[in-house]
PDB file of C-alpha atoms in Angstrom:
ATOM      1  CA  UNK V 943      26.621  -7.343  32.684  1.00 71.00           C
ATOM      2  CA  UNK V 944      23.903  -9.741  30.801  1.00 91.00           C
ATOM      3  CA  UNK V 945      24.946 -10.433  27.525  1.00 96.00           C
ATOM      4  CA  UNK V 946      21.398 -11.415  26.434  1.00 97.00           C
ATOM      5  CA  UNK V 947      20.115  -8.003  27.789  1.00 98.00           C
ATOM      6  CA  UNK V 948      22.908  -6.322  25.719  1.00 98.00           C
ATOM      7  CA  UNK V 949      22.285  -8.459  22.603  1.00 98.00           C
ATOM      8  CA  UNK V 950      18.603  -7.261  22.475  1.00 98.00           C
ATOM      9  CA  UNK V 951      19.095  -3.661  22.771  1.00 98.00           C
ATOM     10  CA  UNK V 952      21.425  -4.581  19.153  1.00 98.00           C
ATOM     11  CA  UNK V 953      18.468  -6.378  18.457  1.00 98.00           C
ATOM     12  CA  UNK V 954      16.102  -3.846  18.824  1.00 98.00           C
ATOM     13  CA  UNK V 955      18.171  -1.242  17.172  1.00 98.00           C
ATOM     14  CA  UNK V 956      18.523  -3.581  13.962  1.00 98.00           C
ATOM     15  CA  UNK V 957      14.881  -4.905  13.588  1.00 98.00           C
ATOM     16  CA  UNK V 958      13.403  -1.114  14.148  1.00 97.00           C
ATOM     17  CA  UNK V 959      15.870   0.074  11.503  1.00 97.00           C
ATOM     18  CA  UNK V 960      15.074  -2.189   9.147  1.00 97.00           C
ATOM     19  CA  UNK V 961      11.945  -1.354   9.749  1.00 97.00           C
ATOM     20  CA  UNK V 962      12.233   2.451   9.109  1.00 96.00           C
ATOM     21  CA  UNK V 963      11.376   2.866  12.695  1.00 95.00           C
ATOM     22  CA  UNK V 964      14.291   5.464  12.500  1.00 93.00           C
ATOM     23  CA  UNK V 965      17.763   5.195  13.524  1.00 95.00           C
ATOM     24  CA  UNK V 966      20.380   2.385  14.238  1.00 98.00           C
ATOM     25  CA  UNK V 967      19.573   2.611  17.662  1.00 98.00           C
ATOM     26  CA  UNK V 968      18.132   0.292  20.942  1.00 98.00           C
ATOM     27  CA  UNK V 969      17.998   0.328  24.316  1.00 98.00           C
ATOM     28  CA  UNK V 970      16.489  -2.057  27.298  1.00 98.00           C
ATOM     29  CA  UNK V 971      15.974  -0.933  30.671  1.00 98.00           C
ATOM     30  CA  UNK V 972      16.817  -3.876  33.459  1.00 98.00           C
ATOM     31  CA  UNK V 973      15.483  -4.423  36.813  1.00 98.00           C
ATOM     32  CA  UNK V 974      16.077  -7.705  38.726  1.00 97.00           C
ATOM     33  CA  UNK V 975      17.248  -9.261  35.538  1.00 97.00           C
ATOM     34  CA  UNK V 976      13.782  -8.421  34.354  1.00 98.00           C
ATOM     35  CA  UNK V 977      13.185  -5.788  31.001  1.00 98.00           C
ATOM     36  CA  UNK V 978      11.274  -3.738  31.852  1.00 98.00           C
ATOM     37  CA  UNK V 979      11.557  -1.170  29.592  1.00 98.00           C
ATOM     38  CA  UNK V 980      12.047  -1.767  25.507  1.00 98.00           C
ATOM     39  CA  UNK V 981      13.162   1.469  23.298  1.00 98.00           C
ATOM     40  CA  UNK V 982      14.288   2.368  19.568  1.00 98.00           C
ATOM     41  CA  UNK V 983      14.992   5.533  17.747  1.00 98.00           C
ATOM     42  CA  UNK V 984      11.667   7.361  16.669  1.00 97.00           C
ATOM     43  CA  UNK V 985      12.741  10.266  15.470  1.00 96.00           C
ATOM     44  CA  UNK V 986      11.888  10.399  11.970  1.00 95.00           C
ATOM     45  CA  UNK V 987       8.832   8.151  12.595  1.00 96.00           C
ATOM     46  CA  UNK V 988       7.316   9.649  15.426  1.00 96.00           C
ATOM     47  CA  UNK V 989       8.135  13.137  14.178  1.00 97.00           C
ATOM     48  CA  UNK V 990       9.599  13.696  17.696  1.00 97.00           C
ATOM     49  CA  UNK V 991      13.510  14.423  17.797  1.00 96.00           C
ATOM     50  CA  UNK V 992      13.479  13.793  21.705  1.00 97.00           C
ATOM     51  CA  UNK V 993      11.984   9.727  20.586  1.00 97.00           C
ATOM     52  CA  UNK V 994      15.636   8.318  21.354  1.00 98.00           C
ATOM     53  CA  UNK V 995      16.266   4.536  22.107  1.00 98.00           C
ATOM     54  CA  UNK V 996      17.108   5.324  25.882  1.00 98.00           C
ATOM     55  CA  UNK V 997      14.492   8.184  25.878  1.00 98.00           C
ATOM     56  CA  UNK V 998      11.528   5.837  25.235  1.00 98.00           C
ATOM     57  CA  UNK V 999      13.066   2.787  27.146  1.00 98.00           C
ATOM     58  CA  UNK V1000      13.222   5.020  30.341  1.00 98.00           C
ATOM     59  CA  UNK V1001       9.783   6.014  29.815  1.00 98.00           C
ATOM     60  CA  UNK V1002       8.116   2.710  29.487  1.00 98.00           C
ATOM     61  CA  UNK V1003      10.409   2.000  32.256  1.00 98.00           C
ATOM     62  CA  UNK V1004       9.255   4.422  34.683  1.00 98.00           C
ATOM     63  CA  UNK V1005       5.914   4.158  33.170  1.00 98.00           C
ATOM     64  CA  UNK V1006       5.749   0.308  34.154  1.00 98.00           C
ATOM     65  CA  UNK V1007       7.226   0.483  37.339  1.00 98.00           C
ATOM     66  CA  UNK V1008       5.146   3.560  38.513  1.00 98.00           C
ATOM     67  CA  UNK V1009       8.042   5.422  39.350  1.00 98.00           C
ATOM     68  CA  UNK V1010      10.371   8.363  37.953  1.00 97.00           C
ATOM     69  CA  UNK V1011      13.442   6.683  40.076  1.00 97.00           C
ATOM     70  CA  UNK V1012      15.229   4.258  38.451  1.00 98.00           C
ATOM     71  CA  UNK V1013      18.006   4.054  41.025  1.00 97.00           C
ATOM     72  CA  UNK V1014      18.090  -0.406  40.698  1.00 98.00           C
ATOM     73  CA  UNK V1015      17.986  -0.183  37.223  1.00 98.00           C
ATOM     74  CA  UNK V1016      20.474  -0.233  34.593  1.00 98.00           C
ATOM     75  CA  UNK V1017      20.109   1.111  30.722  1.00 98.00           C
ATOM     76  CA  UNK V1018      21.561  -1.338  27.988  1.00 98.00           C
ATOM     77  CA  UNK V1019      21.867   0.561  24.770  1.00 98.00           C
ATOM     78  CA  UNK V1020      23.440   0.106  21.308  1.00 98.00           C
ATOM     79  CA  UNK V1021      25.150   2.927  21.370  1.00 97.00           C
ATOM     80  CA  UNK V1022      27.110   5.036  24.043  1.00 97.00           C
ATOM     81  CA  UNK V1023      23.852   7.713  24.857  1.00 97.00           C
ATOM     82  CA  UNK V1024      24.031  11.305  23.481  1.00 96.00           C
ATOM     83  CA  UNK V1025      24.041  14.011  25.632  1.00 95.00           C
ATOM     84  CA  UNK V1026      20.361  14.132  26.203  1.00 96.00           C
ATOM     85  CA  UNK V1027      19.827  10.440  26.610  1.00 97.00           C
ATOM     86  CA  UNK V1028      22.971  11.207  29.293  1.00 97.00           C
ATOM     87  CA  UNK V1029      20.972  13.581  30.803  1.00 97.00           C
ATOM     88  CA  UNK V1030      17.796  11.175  31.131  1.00 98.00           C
ATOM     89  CA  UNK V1031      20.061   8.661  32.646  1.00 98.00           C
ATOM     90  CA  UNK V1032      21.228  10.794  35.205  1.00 98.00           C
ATOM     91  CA  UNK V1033      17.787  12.263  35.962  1.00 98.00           C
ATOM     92  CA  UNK V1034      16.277   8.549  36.276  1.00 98.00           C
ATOM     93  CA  UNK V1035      19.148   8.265  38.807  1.00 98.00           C
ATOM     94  CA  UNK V1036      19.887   4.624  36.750  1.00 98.00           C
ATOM     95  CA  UNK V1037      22.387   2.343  38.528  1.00 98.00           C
ATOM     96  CA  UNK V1038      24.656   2.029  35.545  1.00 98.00           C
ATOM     97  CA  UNK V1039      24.880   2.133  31.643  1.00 98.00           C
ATOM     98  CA  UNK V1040      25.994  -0.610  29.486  1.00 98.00           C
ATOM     99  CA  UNK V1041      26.639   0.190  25.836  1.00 98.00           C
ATOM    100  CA  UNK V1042      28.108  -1.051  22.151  1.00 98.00           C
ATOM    101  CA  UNK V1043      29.279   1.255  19.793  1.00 97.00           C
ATOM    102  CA  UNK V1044      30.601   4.455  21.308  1.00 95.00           C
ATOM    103  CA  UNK V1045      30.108   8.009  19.751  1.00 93.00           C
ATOM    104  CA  UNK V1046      32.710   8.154  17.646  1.00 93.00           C
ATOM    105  CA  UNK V1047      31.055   4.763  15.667  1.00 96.00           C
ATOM    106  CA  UNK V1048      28.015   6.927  15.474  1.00 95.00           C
ATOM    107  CA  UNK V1049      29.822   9.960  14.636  1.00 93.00           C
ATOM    108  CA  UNK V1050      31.324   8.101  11.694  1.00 94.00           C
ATOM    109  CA  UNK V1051      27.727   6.898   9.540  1.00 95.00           C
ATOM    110  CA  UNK V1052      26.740  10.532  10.149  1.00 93.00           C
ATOM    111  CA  UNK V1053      24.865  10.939  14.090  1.00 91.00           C
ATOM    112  CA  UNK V1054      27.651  13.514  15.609  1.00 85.00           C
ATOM    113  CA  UNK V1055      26.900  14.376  19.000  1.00 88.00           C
ATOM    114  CA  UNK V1056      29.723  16.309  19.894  1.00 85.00           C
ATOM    115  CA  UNK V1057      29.006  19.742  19.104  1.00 88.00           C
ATOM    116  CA  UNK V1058      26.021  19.000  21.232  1.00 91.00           C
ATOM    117  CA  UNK V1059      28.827  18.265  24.073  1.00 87.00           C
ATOM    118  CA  UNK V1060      30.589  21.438  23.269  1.00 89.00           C
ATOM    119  CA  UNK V1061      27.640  23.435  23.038  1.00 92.00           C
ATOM    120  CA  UNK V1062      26.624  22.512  26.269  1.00 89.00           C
ATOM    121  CA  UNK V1063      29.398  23.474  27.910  1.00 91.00           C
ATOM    122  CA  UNK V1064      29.475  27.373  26.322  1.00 93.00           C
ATOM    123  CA  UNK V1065      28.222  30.294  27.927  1.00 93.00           C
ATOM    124  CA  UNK V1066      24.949  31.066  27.263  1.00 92.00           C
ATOM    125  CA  UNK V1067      25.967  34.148  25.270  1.00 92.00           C
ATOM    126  CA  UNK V1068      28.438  32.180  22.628  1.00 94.00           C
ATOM    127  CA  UNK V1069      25.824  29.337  22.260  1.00 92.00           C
ATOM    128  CA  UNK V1070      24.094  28.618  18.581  1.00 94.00           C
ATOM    129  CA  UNK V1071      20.525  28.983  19.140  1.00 94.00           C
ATOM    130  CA  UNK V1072      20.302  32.694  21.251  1.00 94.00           C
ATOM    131  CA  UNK V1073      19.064  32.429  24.475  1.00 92.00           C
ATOM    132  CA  UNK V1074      17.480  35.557  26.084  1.00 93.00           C
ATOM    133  CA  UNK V1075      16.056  35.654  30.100  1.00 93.00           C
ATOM    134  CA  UNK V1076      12.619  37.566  30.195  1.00 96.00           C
ATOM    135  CA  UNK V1077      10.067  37.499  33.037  1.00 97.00           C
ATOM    136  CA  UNK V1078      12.613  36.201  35.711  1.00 96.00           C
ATOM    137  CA  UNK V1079      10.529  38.052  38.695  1.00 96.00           C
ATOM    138  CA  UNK V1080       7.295  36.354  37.581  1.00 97.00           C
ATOM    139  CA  UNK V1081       8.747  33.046  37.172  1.00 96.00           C
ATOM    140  CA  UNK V1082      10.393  33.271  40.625  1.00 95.00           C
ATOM    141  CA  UNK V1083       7.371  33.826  42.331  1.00 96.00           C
ATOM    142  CA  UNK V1084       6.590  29.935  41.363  1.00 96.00           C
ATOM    143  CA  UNK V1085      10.238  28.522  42.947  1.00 96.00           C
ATOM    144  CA  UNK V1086       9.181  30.401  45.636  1.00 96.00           C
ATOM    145  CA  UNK V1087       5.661  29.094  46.215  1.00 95.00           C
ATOM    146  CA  UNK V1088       7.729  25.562  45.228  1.00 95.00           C
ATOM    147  CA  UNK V1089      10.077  26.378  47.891  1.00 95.00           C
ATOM    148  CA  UNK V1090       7.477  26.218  50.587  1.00 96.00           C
ATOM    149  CA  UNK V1091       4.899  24.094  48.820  1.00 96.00           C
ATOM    150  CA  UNK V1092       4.515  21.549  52.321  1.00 96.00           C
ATOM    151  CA  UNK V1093       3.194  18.579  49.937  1.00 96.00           C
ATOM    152  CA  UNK V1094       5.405  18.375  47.053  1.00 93.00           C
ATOM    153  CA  UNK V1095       7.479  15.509  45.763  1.00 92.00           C
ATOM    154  CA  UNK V1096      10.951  15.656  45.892  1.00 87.00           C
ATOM    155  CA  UNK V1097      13.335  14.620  42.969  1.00 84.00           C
TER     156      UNK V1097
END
């Protein structure tokens, strides 16, 4: 691990607050020992609740590089990702995630995460917001058409 790569997600996450950028949150995405990605909590000023630190840094990221795979990258962030940010990581295929404060920190000034962890992990049927399928035979028409589509992208 980079310390200086660390130190400037903190950076980032205390200059954007300040700023009433949103959040106490920041997040760098590294390639080569090269940034190439810069990210801070949006939310409230974006309007956009998905605008997380690691959200926006993988974007720029990918956006940057030309790529959706980040797979020799790794994700410095100020704070151990939520479960979407997770998510994000896991779908950019990152290398490995450095972080500083962990949940709990964030859990304690008032960002709790983990009934988004235990919601997650509920049936559908005993989750918060209701979820209801509809349309399933239409919508399986397009996985199938995906299914043999002979020049699509794989990911």
């Amino acid at each position: 691990m980079k310390a200086k790569f660390m130190r400037e997600a903190i950076r980032l996450s205390l200059q954007k607050m300040r700023g009433n950028h949103g959040g106490p949150f920041g997040a760098v995405v590294v390639r080569h020992g090269k940034i190439v990605g810069r990210g801070w909590n949006q939310v409230t000023s974006a309007n956009d609740p998905t605008a997380h630190a690691e959200v926006i840094a993988i974007r720029e990221a990918c956006r940057r590089l030309k790529t959706f795979r980040l797979d020799d990258c790794e994700l410095y962030a100020s704070c151990e990702p939520c479960p979407m940010c997770l998510a994000a990581g896991y779908w950019a295929r990152l290398r490995k995630i450095y972080y500083g404060n962990t949940r709990r920190d964030a859990a304690a000034i008032g960002f709790d995460d983990d009934f988004l962890y235990h919601e997650a992990a509920r049936p559908v049927a005993r989750r918060k917001i209701p979820m209801k399928q509809v349309f399933r035979n239409e919508a399986l028409k397009v996985f199938a058409e995906w299914k043999s589509k002979p020049d699509k992208i794989q990911y």
